[in-house]
XYZ file of C-alpha atoms in Angstrom:
466
model
C 5.306 27.376 9.297
C 2.381 26.981 12.431
C 2.526 24.342 14.813
C -0.961 22.951 14.153
C -1.719 19.751 16.749
C -2.677 19.413 20.417
C -0.678 17.768 22.460
C -3.096 16.981 24.699
C -5.660 15.362 22.634
C -3.103 13.230 21.081
C -2.089 11.949 24.403
C -5.717 11.324 25.495
C -6.487 9.150 22.446
C -3.191 7.193 23.514
C -4.873 7.077 27.476
C -8.467 6.126 25.818
C -7.051 2.725 23.870
C -4.936 1.782 26.588
C -7.923 2.155 29.125
C -10.396 0.920 26.916
C -9.019 -1.702 23.758
C -12.609 -1.177 22.256
C -12.417 2.364 21.757
C -10.162 1.637 19.331
C -13.313 0.119 16.818
C -14.399 4.356 17.127
C -11.327 5.786 15.424
C -9.760 2.946 13.636
C -11.774 3.766 10.102
C -10.282 7.854 9.753
C -7.719 8.025 12.152
C -4.267 6.702 11.040
C -0.717 6.645 11.576
C 0.263 9.806 9.824
C -2.846 12.283 11.524
C -0.182 13.041 14.716
C 1.867 15.313 15.321
C 4.020 14.036 17.772
C 6.645 10.803 16.232
C 5.941 9.347 19.821
C 2.107 9.277 19.708
C 2.416 7.872 15.871
C 4.442 5.261 16.934
C 2.703 3.775 19.831
C -0.491 3.938 17.379
C 1.301 2.029 15.297
C 1.975 -0.842 18.213
C -1.805 -0.507 19.392
C -3.394 -1.218 15.963
C -1.075 -3.948 15.380
C -1.220 -5.560 18.145
C -5.105 -5.454 18.643
C -6.240 -5.702 14.768
C -4.065 -9.200 15.036
C -6.372 -9.914 17.514
C -5.142 -9.521 20.887
C -5.273 -6.573 24.028
C -3.270 -4.280 24.160
C -2.047 -2.563 27.230
C 0.874 -0.018 28.716
C 2.985 -3.129 29.658
C 3.169 -4.412 26.202
C 3.640 -0.420 24.756
C 6.647 -0.036 27.017
C 8.266 -3.277 25.422
C 7.547 -2.898 22.285
C 8.823 1.095 22.481
C 12.064 0.214 24.244
C 13.392 -1.934 21.190
C 12.949 1.096 18.956
C 15.294 2.835 21.579
C 12.630 5.999 22.230
C 14.340 9.071 23.814
C 12.075 9.434 26.522
C 10.923 8.022 29.870
C 8.455 5.652 28.477
C 6.623 4.151 31.736
C 6.120 8.398 32.601
C 4.600 8.885 29.579
C 2.549 6.194 29.121
C 1.369 7.431 32.148
C 0.597 10.830 31.162
C -1.381 9.541 28.220
C -3.421 7.807 30.407
C -4.347 9.946 33.456
C -4.751 12.958 30.328
C -8.144 11.079 29.118
C -11.556 11.187 31.355
C -14.468 10.386 29.444
C -16.327 7.737 27.189
C -15.632 6.706 23.508
C -17.259 9.853 22.492
C -14.703 11.575 23.930
C -12.099 9.756 22.247
C -13.683 9.630 18.662
C -14.288 13.793 18.853
C -10.115 14.255 19.687
C -9.615 11.965 16.707
C -11.709 14.566 14.819
C -9.642 17.456 16.173
C -5.906 15.406 15.741
C -7.249 14.774 12.198
C -8.773 18.236 11.799
C -5.026 19.970 12.598
C -2.733 16.894 10.342
C -5.161 18.536 7.445
C -4.259 21.770 8.036
C -0.746 20.726 8.507
C -0.902 19.528 5.115
C -3.072 22.245 3.760
C -0.447 24.914 4.841
C 2.429 23.353 3.477
C 0.857 22.555 0.372
C 0.177 26.594 0.003
C 3.637 27.717 0.956
C 4.403 24.791 -2.015
C 2.563 26.975 -4.074
C 4.126 29.848 -3.554
C 7.036 29.291 -4.601
C 5.878 27.909 -7.547
C 3.967 30.406 -8.716
C 7.136 32.155 -8.408
C 9.028 29.754 -10.723
C 8.188 31.313 -14.286
C 9.715 28.013 -16.184
C 6.703 26.000 -15.027
C 3.337 26.219 -16.622
C 0.443 27.788 -14.812
C -1.892 25.616 -15.428
C 0.100 22.443 -14.558
C 1.435 24.679 -11.353
C -2.375 25.202 -10.483
C -3.928 21.307 -11.233
C -1.157 19.803 -9.451
C -2.179 22.037 -6.510
C -5.744 21.172 -6.590
C -5.293 17.486 -7.170
C -2.771 17.588 -3.829
C -5.957 19.485 -2.062
C -8.072 17.156 -3.239
C -6.327 14.176 -1.678
C -6.033 16.273 1.599
C -9.791 16.419 1.253
C -10.530 13.458 0.846
C -7.637 12.529 3.975
C -4.899 10.712 1.384
C -4.806 7.312 2.891
C -8.245 7.045 2.015
C -9.163 6.406 -1.604
C -12.690 6.448 -3.193
C -11.622 4.292 -5.936
C -9.155 1.471 -7.061
C -7.343 2.699 -10.079
C -5.933 -0.593 -12.074
C -5.209 -1.576 -16.288
C -6.566 -4.476 -18.124
C -3.166 -5.920 -18.189
C -2.729 -5.983 -14.040
C -6.352 -7.048 -13.740
C -5.299 -10.080 -16.266
C -2.725 -10.683 -14.972
C -4.558 -10.895 -11.369
C -7.104 -13.663 -13.066
C -4.621 -16.005 -14.761
C -2.390 -15.772 -10.976
C -5.666 -16.859 -9.264
C -6.116 -19.465 -11.809
C -3.325 -20.685 -11.836
C -3.356 -21.098 -7.805
C -6.428 -22.334 -7.956
C -7.759 -19.736 -5.881
C -11.421 -19.749 -5.817
C -13.951 -16.641 -5.662
C -16.170 -17.056 -3.379
C -15.045 -16.294 0.416
C -17.410 -19.302 1.515
C -20.752 -21.491 0.571
C -23.829 -22.169 2.125
C -24.098 -25.687 2.366
C -26.782 -26.287 -0.207
C -25.233 -27.956 -3.139
C -27.864 -26.262 -5.848
C -28.063 -22.810 -3.936
C -23.761 -22.638 -4.067
C -23.999 -24.390 -7.826
C -26.534 -21.354 -9.093
C -24.000 -18.736 -7.109
C -20.815 -19.705 -7.447
C -20.634 -19.628 -3.406
C -20.618 -16.454 -1.649
C -18.127 -13.561 -2.890
C -16.399 -10.537 -0.884
C -17.796 -7.177 -1.712
C -21.185 -8.371 -2.705
C -24.373 -8.158 -0.840
C -26.996 -10.764 -0.981
C -30.880 -10.192 0.247
C -32.982 -12.833 1.397
C -36.056 -11.932 1.370
C -39.835 -13.440 2.346
C -42.814 -13.071 4.515
C -43.095 -13.553 7.992
C -43.113 -17.842 9.080
C -41.674 -18.261 5.490
C -38.208 -19.576 7.230
C -35.999 -15.941 6.477
C -34.180 -16.537 10.364
C -33.677 -20.497 10.176
C -32.041 -20.268 6.404
C -29.314 -18.108 8.231
C -28.746 -19.770 10.779
C -28.326 -22.995 8.963
C -26.325 -21.263 6.447
C -23.818 -19.543 9.326
C -23.687 -23.083 10.546
C -22.394 -24.382 7.723
C -20.115 -21.877 6.322
C -18.914 -22.193 10.163
C -18.711 -26.045 9.871
C -15.984 -24.988 7.190
C -13.915 -23.129 9.808
C -14.521 -20.236 8.222
C -15.736 -17.096 10.255
C -19.326 -15.677 10.469
C -21.038 -12.919 12.429
C -24.469 -13.037 12.953
C -25.820 -9.950 13.921
C -29.666 -10.374 15.321
C -31.905 -7.629 15.838
C -34.735 -9.775 16.984
C -33.793 -12.467 18.386
C -31.533 -12.945 21.965
C -28.063 -14.837 21.613
C -29.646 -17.137 24.640
C -32.732 -17.921 22.303
C -30.736 -18.344 18.845
C -28.497 -20.986 20.948
C -31.253 -23.053 21.583
C -32.421 -23.173 17.696
C -29.053 -23.608 16.422
C -28.318 -26.535 18.346
C -31.526 -28.230 17.699
C -30.187 -28.021 14.209
C -27.085 -29.056 15.440
C -28.660 -31.970 16.342
C -30.410 -32.609 13.848
C -28.230 -32.614 11.582
C -25.630 -35.513 13.375
C -28.474 -37.468 14.752
C -31.369 -37.156 12.153
C -34.703 -34.788 12.719
C -37.143 -37.587 14.367
C -33.808 -38.419 16.834
C -33.006 -34.857 18.472
C -36.150 -32.687 20.758
C -37.557 -29.663 19.007
C -35.789 -26.363 19.904
C -38.511 -25.255 22.354
C -37.742 -28.678 24.342
C -34.190 -28.546 24.631
C -34.810 -27.692 28.558
C -37.570 -30.471 29.067
C -35.664 -33.311 27.316
C -32.876 -32.104 29.677
C -34.623 -32.279 32.679
C -36.260 -35.474 32.217
C -33.121 -36.818 31.407
C -33.831 -37.846 27.760
C -31.160 -37.706 25.174
C -28.634 -35.556 27.230
C -25.501 -37.221 25.773
C -27.016 -36.040 22.324
C -27.813 -32.868 23.515
C -24.111 -32.477 24.784
C -22.778 -33.402 21.921
C -24.497 -30.609 19.920
C -24.013 -27.926 22.334
C -19.936 -29.057 22.228
C -20.369 -29.315 18.049
C -21.465 -25.586 18.844
C -19.069 -24.159 21.471
C -16.403 -24.848 18.647
C -17.899 -23.048 15.764
C -16.562 -19.657 14.829
C -19.508 -17.716 15.288
C -19.388 -13.828 16.603
C -23.117 -14.105 17.707
C -24.617 -10.333 18.035
C -28.181 -9.554 19.771
C -28.876 -5.607 19.770
C -32.164 -3.581 19.310
C -31.976 -0.071 17.310
C -28.306 -0.044 15.747
C -27.602 1.800 13.620
C -24.981 1.564 10.534
C -22.079 3.278 12.735
C -22.740 0.334 15.482
C -22.423 -2.103 12.771
C -19.300 -0.674 11.445
C -18.277 -1.400 15.399
C -19.485 -4.440 16.315
C -18.103 -5.635 13.112
C -14.783 -4.639 13.801
C -14.920 -5.963 17.674
C -15.845 -9.701 15.750
C -13.306 -9.222 13.189
C -10.664 -8.731 16.186
C -11.965 -12.075 18.219
C -12.375 -14.278 15.291
C -8.592 -13.785 14.501
C -7.546 -14.199 18.166
C -9.553 -17.896 17.618
C -7.401 -18.361 14.644
C -10.528 -17.825 11.949
C -11.096 -14.623 9.497
C -14.507 -12.998 8.872
C -15.822 -14.563 5.918
C -19.339 -13.854 5.665
C -21.548 -11.165 7.596
C -25.498 -11.889 8.471
C -27.978 -9.419 9.277
C -31.467 -10.055 10.969
C -32.851 -8.286 9.277
C -32.316 -4.643 7.755
C -35.977 -3.340 8.660
C -34.455 -3.180 12.199
C -31.458 -1.369 11.110
C -31.977 2.501 12.607
C -30.985 5.376 10.204
C -28.847 7.599 11.206
C -31.025 10.525 10.643
C -34.074 11.751 12.359
C -37.362 11.900 10.893
C -36.654 9.156 7.664
C -39.462 7.299 5.995
C -39.276 4.126 5.833
C -37.665 3.917 2.482
C -34.982 6.757 2.929
C -34.180 4.647 5.553
C -34.203 1.621 4.011
C -32.653 2.780 0.924
C -29.639 4.302 3.514
C -29.072 0.989 5.165
C -28.953 -0.632 1.279
C -26.028 1.799 0.513
C -23.962 1.624 3.644
C -24.032 -2.224 3.016
C -22.558 -2.187 -0.125
C -19.995 0.214 1.353
C -19.633 -2.216 4.354
C -19.033 -5.562 1.907
C -16.384 -3.713 0.081
C -14.403 -2.032 3.402
C -14.584 -5.547 4.942
C -13.915 -7.685 1.598
C -16.526 -9.726 2.735
C -20.103 -11.123 1.117
C -22.577 -9.666 3.394
C -25.997 -11.965 3.716
C -29.181 -8.891 4.713
C -32.938 -10.420 5.509
C -35.215 -8.557 5.051
C -38.785 -9.108 5.254
C -41.923 -8.295 2.354
C -44.830 -6.252 2.631
C -48.251 -7.601 2.996
C -48.983 -6.508 -0.305
C -47.818 -10.452 -1.503
C -50.938 -11.821 0.095
C -52.850 -10.311 -1.868
C -51.842 -12.484 -4.734
C -52.995 -16.296 -5.896
C -49.353 -16.879 -5.877
C -47.559 -15.778 -3.095
C -44.460 -16.578 -3.648
C -41.873 -13.585 -3.901
C -41.562 -11.694 -6.710
C -38.382 -9.182 -7.628
C -41.244 -6.477 -7.753
C -41.969 -7.362 -4.178
C -38.849 -5.078 -2.722
C -39.490 -2.345 -5.238
C -40.899 -0.342 -2.281
C -38.115 -0.581 -0.049
C -36.038 1.339 -0.897
C -32.978 0.558 -3.153
C -32.610 -3.243 -2.275
C -33.292 -4.189 -5.324
C -31.008 -2.229 -7.661
C -28.351 -2.573 -4.983
C -28.057 -5.971 -4.352
C -25.916 -8.552 -6.582
C -28.561 -11.546 -5.538
C -31.879 -11.433 -4.290
C -33.704 -14.654 -2.940
C -36.957 -15.132 -1.978
C -38.222 -17.535 0.317
C -41.276 -19.873 0.148
C -43.360 -21.764 2.213
C -46.601 -23.384 0.178
C -47.141 -25.143 3.314
C -47.545 -22.143 5.400
C -50.423 -20.732 3.487
C -52.137 -24.335 2.681
C -52.265 -24.962 6.105
C -54.044 -22.012 6.809
C -56.462 -21.943 3.584
C -57.383 -25.676 5.047
C -58.596 -24.356 8.663
C -60.997 -22.001 7.185
C -61.721 -24.551 4.627
C -65.582 -26.477 4.409
C -65.515 -30.305 3.505
C -62.626 -32.258 1.793
C -60.186 -30.590 -0.613
C -58.403 -32.673 -2.204
C -56.081 -29.496 -3.667
C -55.070 -28.713 -0.543
C -54.781 -32.671 0.901
C -52.241 -32.936 -1.999
C -50.162 -29.351 -1.149
C -50.409 -30.113 2.521
C -48.521 -33.601 1.710
C -46.208 -32.351 -0.869
C -44.945 -29.015 1.207
C -44.841 -30.580 4.466
C -40.692 -30.701 4.894
C -40.276 -28.112 1.697
C -38.740 -24.819 1.421
C -38.046 -23.128 -1.732
C -35.436 -20.611 -2.046
C -36.449 -18.907 -5.355
C -33.097 -16.329 -6.487
C -35.157 -14.117 -8.562
C -31.910 -11.454 -9.108
C -28.376 -13.209 -9.951
C -26.076 -10.659 -11.460
C -23.520 -12.994 -11.708
C -25.298 -16.102 -12.821
C -28.538 -18.039 -13.543
C -31.975 -17.278 -11.489
C -34.057 -19.917 -10.687
C -35.655 -22.219 -7.569
C -33.684 -24.275 -5.211
C -36.219 -26.975 -3.551
C -34.480 -27.626 0.461
C -36.299 -30.105 2.953
C -37.383 -28.470 6.069
C -38.470 -28.704 9.923
C -38.499 -25.245 11.287
C -39.780 -26.796 14.866
C -35.677 -28.124 14.690
C -33.996 -25.300 12.724
C -33.423 -28.155 10.732
C -33.168 -27.099 6.676
C -30.928 -29.931 4.423
C -30.741 -30.327 1.008
C -33.246 -32.432 -0.176
C -33.477 -36.552 -0.821
C -31.114 -37.308 2.249
C -32.055 -40.325 4.539
C -32.339 -39.454 7.674
C -33.272 -42.684 8.998
C -30.015 -44.308 9.446
C -28.445 -41.351 11.972
C -29.225 -42.566 15.532
């Protein structure tokens, strides 16, 4: 049997991971311990993988100590030093070496199966159709990389037993809840593996709602990744601290987010601002900002955030992307429709791969502005790739106050209808569930003050909060 392997590539991968733990995110979705030809490299990779996925960093000293307990017959210090010195490059070099190692692993497996086939062909007691069917199935498994299953097979009995066991254990299907009572009743919370799309025109409050949902989930001590392709992390910080302060003390007793720095300099409400900042500091949220990120980058960011959250004692329960219109496509020359379709399909893959709900924000087209009733409709997404059909749930965001105020600026004289709309809609935000595969559709009204990024359940008494 020919030795299909590259000792240099295997050692370079080990050396690269020890030099920079973040390189693990580049290879972890495809490279597995069985791909290594050298058993010592396979053991090292298992140690590195277990350490990083538990939320800790790893270096050569840690690996050496772990291998010592396994009684490996090799000069560990010298071997690990060789691995580190063998590597020269960046994450792209690590990725290219992993592709070489995986390629050789597949060649070894294919070579073994072909040799085994030759022996079975000479065995006349085995039906040839059975021999060939088994061979094709094995080759298919190699092409799919063996451990990467495209489907998950379970019998009805297995599923039924799991269902009853979950009921007996009082296990909830949702991984987290938005904190908005009526929305959570309608959706049943955010369920792992599902994609939730929140859509609306600019200035409707999509980002504010997403920010508050992140805050509410984190208040449940559940991990959140907030990937913003529009706002900087520092800008998000001011907004969420304003929201936290408004929640804790009442909207009228805390500065709007654009005045936080001024209030601090003027020594106004410093203790409340500090308290809100202290609450924020303890929230298990990983904030990621980036312009032009593509789908591969999002997976790398998610992997890194999962490790960071685990290191702080939390697990990822919600991934928020604001917004998918800014996610870059992977192929040049794509139309916007093709790009958004690719992103939409990939979000489902991410939700299932990481077993986490994905909340993806989406901006509706200007066609909404041409209607008298500008509330979002499901049909408004039909020009945006396959989002409408891929999403488990679609939530439209609407504030009538925005449009009434715009009309009032252009109106002449008194308009009683406009006055009524302005009064009624001043602190009102509507969440319109236009699609829900697993429940009802309908409207949810919330109290909002966007100047403080504050969105809450309606009918709350904020006057008593000081």
